[in-house]
JSON list of C-alpha atoms in Angstrom, two decimals:
[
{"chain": "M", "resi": 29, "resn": "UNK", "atom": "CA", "xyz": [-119.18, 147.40, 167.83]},
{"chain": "M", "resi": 30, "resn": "UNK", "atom": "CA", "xyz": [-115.68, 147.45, 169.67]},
{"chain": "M", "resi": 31, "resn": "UNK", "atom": "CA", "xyz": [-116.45, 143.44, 170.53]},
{"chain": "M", "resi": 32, "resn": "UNK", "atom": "CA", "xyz": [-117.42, 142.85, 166.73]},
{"chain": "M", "resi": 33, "resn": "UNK", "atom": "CA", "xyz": [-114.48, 144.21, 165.18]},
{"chain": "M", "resi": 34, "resn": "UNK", "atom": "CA", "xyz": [-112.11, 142.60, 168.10]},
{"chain": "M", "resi": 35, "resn": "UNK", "atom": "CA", "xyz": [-114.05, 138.89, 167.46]},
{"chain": "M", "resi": 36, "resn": "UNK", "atom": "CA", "xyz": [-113.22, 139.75, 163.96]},
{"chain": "M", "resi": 37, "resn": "UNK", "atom": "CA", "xyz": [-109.53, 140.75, 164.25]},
{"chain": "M", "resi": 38, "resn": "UNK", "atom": "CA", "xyz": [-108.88, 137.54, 167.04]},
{"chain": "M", "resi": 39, "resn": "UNK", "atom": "CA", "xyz": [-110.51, 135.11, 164.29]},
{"chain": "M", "resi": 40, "resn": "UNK", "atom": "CA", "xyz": [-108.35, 136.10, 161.93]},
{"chain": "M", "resi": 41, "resn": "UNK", "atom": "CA", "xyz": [-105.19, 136.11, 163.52]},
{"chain": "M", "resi": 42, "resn": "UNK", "atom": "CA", "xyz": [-105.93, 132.75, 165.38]},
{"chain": "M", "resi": 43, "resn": "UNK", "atom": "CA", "xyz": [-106.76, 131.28, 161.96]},
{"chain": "M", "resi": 44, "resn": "UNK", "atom": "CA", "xyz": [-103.66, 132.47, 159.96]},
{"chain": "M", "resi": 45, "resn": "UNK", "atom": "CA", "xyz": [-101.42, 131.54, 162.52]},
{"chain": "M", "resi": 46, "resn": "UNK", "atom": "CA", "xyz": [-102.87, 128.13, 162.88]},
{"chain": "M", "resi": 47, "resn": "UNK", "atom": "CA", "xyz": [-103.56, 127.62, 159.42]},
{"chain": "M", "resi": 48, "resn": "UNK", "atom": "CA", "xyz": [-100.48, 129.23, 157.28]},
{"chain": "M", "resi": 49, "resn": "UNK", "atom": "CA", "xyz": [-99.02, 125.69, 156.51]},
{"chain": "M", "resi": 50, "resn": "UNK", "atom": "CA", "xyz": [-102.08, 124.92, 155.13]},
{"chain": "M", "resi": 51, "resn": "UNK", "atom": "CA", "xyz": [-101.58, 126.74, 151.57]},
{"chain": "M", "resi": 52, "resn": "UNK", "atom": "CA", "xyz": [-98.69, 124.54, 150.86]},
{"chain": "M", "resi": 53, "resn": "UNK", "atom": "CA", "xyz": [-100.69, 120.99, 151.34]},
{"chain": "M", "resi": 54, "resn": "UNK", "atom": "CA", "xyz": [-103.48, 122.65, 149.62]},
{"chain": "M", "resi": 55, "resn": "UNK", "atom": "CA", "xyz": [-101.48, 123.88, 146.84]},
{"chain": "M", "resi": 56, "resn": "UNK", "atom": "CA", "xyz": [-100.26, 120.71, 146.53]},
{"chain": "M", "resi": 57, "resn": "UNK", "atom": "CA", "xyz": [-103.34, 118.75, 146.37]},
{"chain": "M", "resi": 58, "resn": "UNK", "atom": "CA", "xyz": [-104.71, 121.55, 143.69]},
{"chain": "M", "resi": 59, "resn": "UNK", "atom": "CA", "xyz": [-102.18, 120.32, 141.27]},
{"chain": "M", "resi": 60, "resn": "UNK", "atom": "CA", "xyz": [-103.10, 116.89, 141.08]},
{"chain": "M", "resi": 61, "resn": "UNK", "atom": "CA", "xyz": [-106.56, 117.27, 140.18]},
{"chain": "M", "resi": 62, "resn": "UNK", "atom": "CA", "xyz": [-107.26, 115.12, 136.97]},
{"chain": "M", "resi": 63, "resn": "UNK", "atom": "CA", "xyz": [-110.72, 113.30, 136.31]},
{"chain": "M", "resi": 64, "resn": "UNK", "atom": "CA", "xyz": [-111.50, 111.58, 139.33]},
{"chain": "M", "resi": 65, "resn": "UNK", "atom": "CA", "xyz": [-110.22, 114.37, 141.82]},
{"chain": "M", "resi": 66, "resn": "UNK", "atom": "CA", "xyz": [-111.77, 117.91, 141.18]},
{"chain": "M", "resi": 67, "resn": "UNK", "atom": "CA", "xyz": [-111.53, 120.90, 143.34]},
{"chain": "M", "resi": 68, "resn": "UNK", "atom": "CA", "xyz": [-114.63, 120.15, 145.02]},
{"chain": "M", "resi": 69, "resn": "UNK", "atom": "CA", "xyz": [-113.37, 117.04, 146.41]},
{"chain": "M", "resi": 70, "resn": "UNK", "atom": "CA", "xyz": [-110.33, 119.31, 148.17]},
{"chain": "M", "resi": 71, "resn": "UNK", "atom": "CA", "xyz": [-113.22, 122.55, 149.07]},
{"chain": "M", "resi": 72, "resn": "UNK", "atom": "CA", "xyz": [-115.24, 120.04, 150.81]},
{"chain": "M", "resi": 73, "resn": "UNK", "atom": "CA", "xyz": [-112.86, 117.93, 152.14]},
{"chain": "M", "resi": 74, "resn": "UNK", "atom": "CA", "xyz": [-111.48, 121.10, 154.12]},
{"chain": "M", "resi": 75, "resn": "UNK", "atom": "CA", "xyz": [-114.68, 122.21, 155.28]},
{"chain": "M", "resi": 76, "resn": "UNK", "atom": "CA", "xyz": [-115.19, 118.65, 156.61]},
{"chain": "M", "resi": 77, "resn": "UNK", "atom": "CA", "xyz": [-111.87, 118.21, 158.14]},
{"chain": "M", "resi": 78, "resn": "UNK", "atom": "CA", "xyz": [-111.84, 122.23, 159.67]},
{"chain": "M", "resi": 79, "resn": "UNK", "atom": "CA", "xyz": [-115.35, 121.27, 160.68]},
{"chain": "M", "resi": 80, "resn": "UNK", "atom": "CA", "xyz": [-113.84, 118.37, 162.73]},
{"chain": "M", "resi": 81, "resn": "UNK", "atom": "CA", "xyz": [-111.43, 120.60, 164.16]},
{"chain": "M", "resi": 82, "resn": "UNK", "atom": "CA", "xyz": [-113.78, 122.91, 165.20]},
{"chain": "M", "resi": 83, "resn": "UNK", "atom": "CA", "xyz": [-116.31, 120.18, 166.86]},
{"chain": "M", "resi": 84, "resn": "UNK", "atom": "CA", "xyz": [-113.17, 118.62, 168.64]},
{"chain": "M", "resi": 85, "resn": "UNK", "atom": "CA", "xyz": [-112.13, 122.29, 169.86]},
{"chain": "M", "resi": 86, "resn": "UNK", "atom": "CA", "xyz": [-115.94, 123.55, 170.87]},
{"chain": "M", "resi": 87, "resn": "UNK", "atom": "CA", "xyz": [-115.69, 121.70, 174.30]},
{"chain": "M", "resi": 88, "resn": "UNK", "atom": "CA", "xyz": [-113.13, 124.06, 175.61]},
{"chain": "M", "resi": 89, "resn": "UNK", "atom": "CA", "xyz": [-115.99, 127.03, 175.43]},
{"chain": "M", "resi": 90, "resn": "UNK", "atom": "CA", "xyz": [-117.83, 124.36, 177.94]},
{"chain": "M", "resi": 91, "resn": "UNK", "atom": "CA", "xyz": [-115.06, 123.65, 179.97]},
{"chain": "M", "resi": 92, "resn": "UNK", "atom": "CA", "xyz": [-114.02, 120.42, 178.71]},
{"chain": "M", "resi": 93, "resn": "UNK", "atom": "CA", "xyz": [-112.12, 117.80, 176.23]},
{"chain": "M", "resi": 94, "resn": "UNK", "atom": "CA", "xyz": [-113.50, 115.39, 174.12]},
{"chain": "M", "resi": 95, "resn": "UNK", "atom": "CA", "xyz": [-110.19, 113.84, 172.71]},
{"chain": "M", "resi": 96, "resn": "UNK", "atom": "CA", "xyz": [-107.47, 113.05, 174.15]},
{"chain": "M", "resi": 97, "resn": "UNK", "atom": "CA", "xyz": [-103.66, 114.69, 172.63]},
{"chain": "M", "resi": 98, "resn": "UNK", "atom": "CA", "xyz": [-102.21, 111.28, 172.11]},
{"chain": "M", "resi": 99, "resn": "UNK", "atom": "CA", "xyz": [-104.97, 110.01, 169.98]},
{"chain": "M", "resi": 100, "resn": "UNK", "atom": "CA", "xyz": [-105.01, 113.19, 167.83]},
{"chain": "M", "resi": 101, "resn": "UNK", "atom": "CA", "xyz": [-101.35, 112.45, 167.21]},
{"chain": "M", "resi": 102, "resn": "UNK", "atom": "CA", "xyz": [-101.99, 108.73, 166.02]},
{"chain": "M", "resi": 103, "resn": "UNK", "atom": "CA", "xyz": [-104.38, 110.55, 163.00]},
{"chain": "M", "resi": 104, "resn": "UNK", "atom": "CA", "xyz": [-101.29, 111.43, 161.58]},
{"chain": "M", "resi": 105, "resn": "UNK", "atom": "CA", "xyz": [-100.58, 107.56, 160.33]},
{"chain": "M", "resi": 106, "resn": "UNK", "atom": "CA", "xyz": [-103.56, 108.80, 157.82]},
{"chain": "M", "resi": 107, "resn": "UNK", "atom": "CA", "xyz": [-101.29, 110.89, 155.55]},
{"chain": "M", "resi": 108, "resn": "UNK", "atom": "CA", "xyz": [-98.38, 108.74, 156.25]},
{"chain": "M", "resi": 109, "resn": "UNK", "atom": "CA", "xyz": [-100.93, 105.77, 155.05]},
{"chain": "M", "resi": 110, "resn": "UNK", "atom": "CA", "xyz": [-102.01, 108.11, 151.71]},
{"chain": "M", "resi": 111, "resn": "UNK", "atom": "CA", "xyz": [-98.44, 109.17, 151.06]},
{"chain": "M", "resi": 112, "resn": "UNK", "atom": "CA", "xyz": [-97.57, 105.48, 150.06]},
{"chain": "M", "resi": 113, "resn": "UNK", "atom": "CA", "xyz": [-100.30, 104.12, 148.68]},
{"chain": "M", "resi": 114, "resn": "UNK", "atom": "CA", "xyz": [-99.70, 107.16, 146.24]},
{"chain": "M", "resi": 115, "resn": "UNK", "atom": "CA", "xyz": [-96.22, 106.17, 145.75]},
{"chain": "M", "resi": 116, "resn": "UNK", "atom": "CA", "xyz": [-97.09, 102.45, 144.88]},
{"chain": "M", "resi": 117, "resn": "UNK", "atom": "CA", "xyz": [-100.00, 103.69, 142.40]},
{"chain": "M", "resi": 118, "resn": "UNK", "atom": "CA", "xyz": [-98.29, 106.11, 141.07]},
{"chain": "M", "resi": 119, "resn": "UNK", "atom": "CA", "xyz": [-96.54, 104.24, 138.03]},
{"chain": "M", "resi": 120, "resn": "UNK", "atom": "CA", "xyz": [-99.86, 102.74, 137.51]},
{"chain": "M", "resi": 121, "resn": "UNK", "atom": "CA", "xyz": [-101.38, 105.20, 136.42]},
{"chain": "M", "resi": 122, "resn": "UNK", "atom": "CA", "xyz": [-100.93, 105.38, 132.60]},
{"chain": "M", "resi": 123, "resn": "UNK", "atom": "CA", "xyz": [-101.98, 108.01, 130.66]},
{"chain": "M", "resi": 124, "resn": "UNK", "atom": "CA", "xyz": [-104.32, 106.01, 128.35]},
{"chain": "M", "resi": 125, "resn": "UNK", "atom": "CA", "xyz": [-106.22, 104.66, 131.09]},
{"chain": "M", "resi": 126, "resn": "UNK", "atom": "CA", "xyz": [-106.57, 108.10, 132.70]},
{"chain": "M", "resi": 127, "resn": "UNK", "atom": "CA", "xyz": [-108.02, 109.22, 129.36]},
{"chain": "M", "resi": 128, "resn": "UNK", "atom": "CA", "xyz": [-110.78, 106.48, 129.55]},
{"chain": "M", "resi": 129, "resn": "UNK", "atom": "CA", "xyz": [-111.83, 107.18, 132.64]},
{"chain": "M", "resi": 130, "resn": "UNK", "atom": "CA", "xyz": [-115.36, 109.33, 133.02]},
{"chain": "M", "resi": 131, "resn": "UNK", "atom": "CA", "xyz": [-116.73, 110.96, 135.93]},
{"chain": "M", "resi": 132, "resn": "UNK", "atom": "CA", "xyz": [-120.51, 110.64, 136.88]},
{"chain": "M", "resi": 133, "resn": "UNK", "atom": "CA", "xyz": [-122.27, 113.65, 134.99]},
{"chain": "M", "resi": 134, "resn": "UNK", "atom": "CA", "xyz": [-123.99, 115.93, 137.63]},
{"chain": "M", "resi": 135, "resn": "UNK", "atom": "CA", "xyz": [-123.01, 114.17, 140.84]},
{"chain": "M", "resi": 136, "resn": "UNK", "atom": "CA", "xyz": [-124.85, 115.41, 143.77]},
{"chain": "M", "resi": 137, "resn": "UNK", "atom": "CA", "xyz": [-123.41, 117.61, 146.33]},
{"chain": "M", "resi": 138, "resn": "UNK", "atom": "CA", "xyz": [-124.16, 115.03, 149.15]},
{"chain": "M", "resi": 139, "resn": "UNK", "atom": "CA", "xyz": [-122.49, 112.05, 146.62]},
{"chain": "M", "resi": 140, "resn": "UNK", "atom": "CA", "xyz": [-119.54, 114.21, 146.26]},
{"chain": "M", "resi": 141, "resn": "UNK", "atom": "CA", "xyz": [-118.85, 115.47, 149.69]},
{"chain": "M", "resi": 142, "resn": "UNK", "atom": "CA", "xyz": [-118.56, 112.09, 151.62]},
{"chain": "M", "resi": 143, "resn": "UNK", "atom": "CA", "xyz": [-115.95, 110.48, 148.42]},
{"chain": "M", "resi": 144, "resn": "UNK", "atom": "CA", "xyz": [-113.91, 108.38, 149.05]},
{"chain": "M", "resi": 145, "resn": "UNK", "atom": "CA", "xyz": [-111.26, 111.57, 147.94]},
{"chain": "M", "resi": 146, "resn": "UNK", "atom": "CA", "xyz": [-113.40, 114.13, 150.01]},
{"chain": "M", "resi": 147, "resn": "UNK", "atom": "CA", "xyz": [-112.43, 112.04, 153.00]},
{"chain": "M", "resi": 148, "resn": "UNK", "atom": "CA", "xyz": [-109.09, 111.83, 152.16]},
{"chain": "M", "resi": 149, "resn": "UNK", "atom": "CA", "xyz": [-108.72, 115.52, 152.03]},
{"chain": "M", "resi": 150, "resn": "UNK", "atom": "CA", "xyz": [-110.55, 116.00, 155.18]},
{"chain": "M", "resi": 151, "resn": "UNK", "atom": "CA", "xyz": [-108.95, 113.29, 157.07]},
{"chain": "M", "resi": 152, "resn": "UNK", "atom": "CA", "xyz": [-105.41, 114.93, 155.68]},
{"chain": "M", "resi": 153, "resn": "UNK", "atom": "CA", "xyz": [-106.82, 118.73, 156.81]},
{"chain": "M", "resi": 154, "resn": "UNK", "atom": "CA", "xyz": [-107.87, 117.24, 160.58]},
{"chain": "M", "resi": 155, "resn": "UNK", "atom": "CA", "xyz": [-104.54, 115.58, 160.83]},
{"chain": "M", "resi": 156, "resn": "UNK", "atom": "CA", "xyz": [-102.46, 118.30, 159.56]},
{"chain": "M", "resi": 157, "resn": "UNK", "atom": "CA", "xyz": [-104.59, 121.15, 162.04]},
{"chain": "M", "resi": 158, "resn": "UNK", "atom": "CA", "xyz": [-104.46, 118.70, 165.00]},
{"chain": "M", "resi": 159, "resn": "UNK", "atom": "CA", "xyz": [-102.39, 121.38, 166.85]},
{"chain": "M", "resi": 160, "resn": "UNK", "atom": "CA", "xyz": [-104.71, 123.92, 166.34]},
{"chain": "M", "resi": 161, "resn": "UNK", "atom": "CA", "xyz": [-107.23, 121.94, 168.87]},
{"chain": "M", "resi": 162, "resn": "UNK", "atom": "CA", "xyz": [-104.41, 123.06, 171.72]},
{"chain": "M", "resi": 163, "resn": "UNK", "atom": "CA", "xyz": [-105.21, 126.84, 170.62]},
{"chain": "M", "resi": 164, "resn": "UNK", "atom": "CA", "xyz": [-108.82, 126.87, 170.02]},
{"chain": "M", "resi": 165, "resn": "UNK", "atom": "CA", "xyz": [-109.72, 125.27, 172.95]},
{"chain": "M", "resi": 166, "resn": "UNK", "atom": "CA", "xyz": [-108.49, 128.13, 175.08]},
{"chain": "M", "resi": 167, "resn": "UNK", "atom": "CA", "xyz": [-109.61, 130.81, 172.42]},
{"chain": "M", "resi": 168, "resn": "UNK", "atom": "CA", "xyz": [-113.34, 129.30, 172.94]},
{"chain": "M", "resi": 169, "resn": "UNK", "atom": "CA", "xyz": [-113.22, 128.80, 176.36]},
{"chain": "M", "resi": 170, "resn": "UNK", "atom": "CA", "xyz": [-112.33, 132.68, 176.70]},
{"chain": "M", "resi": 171, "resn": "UNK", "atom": "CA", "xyz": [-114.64, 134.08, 174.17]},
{"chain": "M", "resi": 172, "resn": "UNK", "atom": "CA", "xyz": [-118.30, 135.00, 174.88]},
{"chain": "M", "resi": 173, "resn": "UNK", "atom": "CA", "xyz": [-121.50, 133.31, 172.89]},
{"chain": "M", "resi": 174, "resn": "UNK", "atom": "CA", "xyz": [-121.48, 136.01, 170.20]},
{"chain": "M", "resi": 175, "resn": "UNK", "atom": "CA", "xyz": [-117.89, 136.73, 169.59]},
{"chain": "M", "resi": 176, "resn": "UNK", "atom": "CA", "xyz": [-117.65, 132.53, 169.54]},
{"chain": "M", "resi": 177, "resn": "UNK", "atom": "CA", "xyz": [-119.97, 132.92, 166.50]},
{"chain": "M", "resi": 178, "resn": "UNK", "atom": "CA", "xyz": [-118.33, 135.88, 164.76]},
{"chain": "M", "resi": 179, "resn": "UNK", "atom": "CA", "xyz": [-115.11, 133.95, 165.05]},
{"chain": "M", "resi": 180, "resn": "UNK", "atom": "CA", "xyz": [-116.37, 130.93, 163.62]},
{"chain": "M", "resi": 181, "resn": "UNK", "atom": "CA", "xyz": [-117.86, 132.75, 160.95]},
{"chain": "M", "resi": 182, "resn": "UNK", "atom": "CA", "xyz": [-114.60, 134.34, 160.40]},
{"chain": "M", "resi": 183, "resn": "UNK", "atom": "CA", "xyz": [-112.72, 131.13, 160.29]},
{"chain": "M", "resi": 184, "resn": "UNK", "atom": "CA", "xyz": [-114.89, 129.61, 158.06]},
{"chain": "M", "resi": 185, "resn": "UNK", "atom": "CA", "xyz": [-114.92, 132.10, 155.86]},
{"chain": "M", "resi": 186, "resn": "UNK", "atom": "CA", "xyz": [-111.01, 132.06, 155.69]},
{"chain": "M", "resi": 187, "resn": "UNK", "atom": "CA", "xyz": [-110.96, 128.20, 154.94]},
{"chain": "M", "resi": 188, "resn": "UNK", "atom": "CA", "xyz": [-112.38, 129.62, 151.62]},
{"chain": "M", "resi": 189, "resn": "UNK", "atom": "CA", "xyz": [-109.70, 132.44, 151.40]},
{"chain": "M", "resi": 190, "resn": "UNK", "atom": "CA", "xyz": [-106.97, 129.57, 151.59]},
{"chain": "M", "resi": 191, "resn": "UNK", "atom": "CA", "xyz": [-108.52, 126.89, 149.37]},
{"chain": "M", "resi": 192, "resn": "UNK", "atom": "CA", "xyz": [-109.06, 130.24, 146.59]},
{"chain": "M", "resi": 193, "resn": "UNK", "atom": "CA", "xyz": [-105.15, 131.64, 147.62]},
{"chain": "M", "resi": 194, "resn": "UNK", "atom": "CA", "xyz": [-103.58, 128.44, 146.80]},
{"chain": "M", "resi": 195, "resn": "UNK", "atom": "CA", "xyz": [-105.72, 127.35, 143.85]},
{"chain": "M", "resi": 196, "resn": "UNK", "atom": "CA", "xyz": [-104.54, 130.53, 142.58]},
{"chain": "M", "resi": 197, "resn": "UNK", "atom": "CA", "xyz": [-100.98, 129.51, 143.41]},
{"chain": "M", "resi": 198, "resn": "UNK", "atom": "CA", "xyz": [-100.91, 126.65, 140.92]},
{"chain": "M", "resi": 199, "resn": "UNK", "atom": "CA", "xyz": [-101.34, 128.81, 138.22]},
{"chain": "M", "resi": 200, "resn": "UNK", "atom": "CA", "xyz": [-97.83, 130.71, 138.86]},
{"chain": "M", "resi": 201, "resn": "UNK", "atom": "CA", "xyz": [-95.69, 129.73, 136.15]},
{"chain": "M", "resi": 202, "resn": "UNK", "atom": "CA", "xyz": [-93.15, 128.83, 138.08]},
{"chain": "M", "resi": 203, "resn": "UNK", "atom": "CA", "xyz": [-94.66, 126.79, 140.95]},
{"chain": "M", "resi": 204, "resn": "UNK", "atom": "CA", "xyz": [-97.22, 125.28, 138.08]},
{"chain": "M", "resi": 205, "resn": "UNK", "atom": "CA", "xyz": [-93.99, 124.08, 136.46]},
{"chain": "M", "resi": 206, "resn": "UNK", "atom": "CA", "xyz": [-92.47, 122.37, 139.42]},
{"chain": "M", "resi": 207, "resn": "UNK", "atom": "CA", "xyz": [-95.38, 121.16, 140.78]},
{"chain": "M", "resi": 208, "resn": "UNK", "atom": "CA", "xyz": [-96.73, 119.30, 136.83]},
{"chain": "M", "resi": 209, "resn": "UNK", "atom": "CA", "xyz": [-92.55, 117.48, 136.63]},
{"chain": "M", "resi": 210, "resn": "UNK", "atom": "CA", "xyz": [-92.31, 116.40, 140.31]},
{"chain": "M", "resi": 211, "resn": "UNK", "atom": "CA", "xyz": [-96.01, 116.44, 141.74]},
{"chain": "M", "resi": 212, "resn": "UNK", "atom": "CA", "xyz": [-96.75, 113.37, 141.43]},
{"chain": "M", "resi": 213, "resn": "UNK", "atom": "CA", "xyz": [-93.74, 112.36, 143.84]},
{"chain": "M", "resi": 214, "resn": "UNK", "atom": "CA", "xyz": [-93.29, 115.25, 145.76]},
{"chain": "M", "resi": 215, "resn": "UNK", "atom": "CA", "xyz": [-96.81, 115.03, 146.59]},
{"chain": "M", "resi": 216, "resn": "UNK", "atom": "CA", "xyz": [-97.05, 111.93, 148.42]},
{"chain": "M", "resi": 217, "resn": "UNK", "atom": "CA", "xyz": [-93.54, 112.19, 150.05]},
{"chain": "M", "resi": 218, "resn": "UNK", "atom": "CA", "xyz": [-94.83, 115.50, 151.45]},
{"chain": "M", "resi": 219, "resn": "UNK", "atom": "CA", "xyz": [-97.73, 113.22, 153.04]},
{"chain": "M", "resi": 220, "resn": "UNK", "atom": "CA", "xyz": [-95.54, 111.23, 154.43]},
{"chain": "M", "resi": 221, "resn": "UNK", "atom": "CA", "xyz": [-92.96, 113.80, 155.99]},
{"chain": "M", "resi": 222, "resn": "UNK", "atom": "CA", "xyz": [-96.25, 115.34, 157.18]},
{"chain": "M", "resi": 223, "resn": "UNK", "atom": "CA", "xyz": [-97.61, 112.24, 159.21]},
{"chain": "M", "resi": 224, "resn": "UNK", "atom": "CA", "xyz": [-94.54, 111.73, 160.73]},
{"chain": "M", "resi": 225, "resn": "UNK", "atom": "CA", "xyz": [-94.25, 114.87, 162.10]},
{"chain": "M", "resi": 226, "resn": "UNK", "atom": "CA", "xyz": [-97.72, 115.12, 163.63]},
{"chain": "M", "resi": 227, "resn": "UNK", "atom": "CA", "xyz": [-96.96, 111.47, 165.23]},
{"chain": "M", "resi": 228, "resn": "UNK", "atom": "CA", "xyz": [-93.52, 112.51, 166.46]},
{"chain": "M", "resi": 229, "resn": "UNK", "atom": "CA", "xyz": [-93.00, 116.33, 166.37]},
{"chain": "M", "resi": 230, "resn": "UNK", "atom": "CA", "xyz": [-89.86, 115.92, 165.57]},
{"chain": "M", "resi": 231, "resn": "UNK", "atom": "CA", "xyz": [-88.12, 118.04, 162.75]},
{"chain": "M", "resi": 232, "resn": "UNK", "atom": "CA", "xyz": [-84.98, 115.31, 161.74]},
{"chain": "M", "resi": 233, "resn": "UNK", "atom": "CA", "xyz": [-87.15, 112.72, 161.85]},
{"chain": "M", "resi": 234, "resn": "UNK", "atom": "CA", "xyz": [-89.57, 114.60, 159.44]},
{"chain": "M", "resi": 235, "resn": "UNK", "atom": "CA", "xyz": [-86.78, 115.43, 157.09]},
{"chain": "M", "resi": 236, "resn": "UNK", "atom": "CA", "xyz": [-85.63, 112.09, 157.12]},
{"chain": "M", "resi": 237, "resn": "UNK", "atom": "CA", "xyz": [-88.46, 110.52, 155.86]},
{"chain": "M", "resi": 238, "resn": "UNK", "atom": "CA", "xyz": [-89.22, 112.78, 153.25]},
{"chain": "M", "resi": 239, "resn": "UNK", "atom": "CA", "xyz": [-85.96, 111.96, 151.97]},
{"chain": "M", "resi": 240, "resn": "UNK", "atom": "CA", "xyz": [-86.52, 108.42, 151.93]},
{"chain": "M", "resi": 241, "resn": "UNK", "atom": "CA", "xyz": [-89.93, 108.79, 150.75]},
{"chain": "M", "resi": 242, "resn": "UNK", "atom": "CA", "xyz": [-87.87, 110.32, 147.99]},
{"chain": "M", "resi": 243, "resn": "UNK", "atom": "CA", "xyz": [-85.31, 107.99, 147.34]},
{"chain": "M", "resi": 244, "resn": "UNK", "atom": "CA", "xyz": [-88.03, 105.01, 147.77]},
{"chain": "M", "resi": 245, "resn": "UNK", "atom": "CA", "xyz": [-90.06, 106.58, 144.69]},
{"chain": "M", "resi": 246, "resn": "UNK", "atom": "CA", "xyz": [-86.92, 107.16, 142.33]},
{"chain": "M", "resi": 247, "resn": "UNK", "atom": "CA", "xyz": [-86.20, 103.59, 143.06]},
{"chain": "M", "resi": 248, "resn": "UNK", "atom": "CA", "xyz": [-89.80, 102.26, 142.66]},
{"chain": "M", "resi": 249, "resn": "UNK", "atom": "CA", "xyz": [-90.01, 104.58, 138.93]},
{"chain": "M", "resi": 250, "resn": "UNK", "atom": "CA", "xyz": [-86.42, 103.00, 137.91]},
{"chain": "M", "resi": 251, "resn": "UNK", "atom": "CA", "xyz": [-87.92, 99.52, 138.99]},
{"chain": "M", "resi": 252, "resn": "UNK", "atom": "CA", "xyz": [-91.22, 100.05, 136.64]},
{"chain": "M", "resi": 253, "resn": "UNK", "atom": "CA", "xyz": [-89.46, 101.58, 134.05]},
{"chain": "M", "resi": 254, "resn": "UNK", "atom": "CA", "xyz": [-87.12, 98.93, 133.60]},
{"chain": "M", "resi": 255, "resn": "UNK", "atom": "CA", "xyz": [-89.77, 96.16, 133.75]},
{"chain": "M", "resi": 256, "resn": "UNK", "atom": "CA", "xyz": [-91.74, 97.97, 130.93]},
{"chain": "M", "resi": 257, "resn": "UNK", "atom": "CA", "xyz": [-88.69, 98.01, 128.76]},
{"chain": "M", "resi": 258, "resn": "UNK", "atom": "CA", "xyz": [-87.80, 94.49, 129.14]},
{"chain": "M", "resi": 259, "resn": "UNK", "atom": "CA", "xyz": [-91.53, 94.20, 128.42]},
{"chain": "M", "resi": 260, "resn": "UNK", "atom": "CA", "xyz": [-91.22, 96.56, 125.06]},
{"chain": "M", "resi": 261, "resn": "UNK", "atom": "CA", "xyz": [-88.56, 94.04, 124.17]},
{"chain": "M", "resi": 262, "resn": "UNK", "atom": "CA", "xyz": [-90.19, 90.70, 124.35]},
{"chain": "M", "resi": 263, "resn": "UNK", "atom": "CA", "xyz": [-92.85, 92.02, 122.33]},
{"chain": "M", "resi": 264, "resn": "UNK", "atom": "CA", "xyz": [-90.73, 92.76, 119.46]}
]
């Protein structure tokens, strides 16, 4: 019973340390669900991505390595890649057209969990818990078969805790509020900031592109909005 309660106790420390930046990208991606990205998109994309982790971590309980550190880094050009292509598609999407938009009634679990979003969201989760493949590795390697299993069980079960925790979050008035005004650019300059840190793991160069992410987006919305005036104009 002593091992039980221990496997318990480990999993759950490993996993909140690894894990606690996780509730602010999930919270993130939470508020900008609309109709073509739910919250099962973001559940399953999780799962998939802390699945990933997990299968890229396992070899460690049989003494080995699958992947190498400097190609985990490299995933993080995915969210860097995400990041902008949601800053260049973000002053396309117009209200009208997101009101005509319909989503497939009943889609089927397998349909939905390998989505083009789904992936997006795992790909984002693997890149983003990268590090944690340096931690598990030795966690598994030192854990016997049946406290391996009650600590998987235990992290899996706490990928559900988070995704819950910071669905939850976006209902607080006041991070509801910030996150419906500047979501849709904080969002993808968080991406960004995000990728660049898992490529470099470097903290100024991070903050720096954030920044710029930020200053790139004002510029790009001042750009569009101007062109639609002009636009509004010649029409009259």
């Amino acid at each position: 019973m002593s091992d039980f309660v221990t496997a318990i106790t480990t999993g759950i420390t490993a996993f909140t340390a690894t894990n606690i930046d996780d509730i602010v990208i999930l919270t993130l991606l939470f508020s900008q669900i609309n109709k073509t990205f739910r919250s099962r998109h973001i559940l399953g994309g999780q799962y998939l991505g802390f699945a990933a982790l997990i299968v890229a971590s396992l070899p460690g309980f049989f003494g080995g390595l699958i992947i190498p550190q400097d190609w985990i880094r490299l995933l993080g050009l995915m969210p860097i890649i995400i990041g902008v292509s949601s800053l260049l598609k973000r002053e396309e999407d117009l209200p009208e057209e997101a009101q005509e938009e319909t989503e497939p009634s009943s889609p089927s679990i397998i349909s939905s969990f390998f989505s083009p979003q789904t992936c997006n969201v795992a790909a984002i989760a693997f890149a983003n818990g990268s590090d944690n493949i340096s931690v598990y590795v030795p966690l598994f390697a030192n854990s016997e078969l049946d406290s391996l299993l009650v600590i998987l069980s235990v992290f899996f079960t706490m990928v559900g805790v988070w995704c819950y925790t910071a669905y939850k979050l976006t209902y607080l008035p006041a991070i509801a509020n910030f996150l419906t005004e500047n979501g849709n650019t904080f969002v993808p300059c968080i991406l960004i900031g995000l990728g660049i840190f898992i490529v470099t793991e470097n903290v100024t160069w991070t903050l720096l592109s954030v920044f710029s992410s930020y200053i790139f987006s004002l510029i790009l919305g001042f750009n569009n909005h101007s062109s639609t005036e002009k636009q509004e104009k010649l029409s009259v």
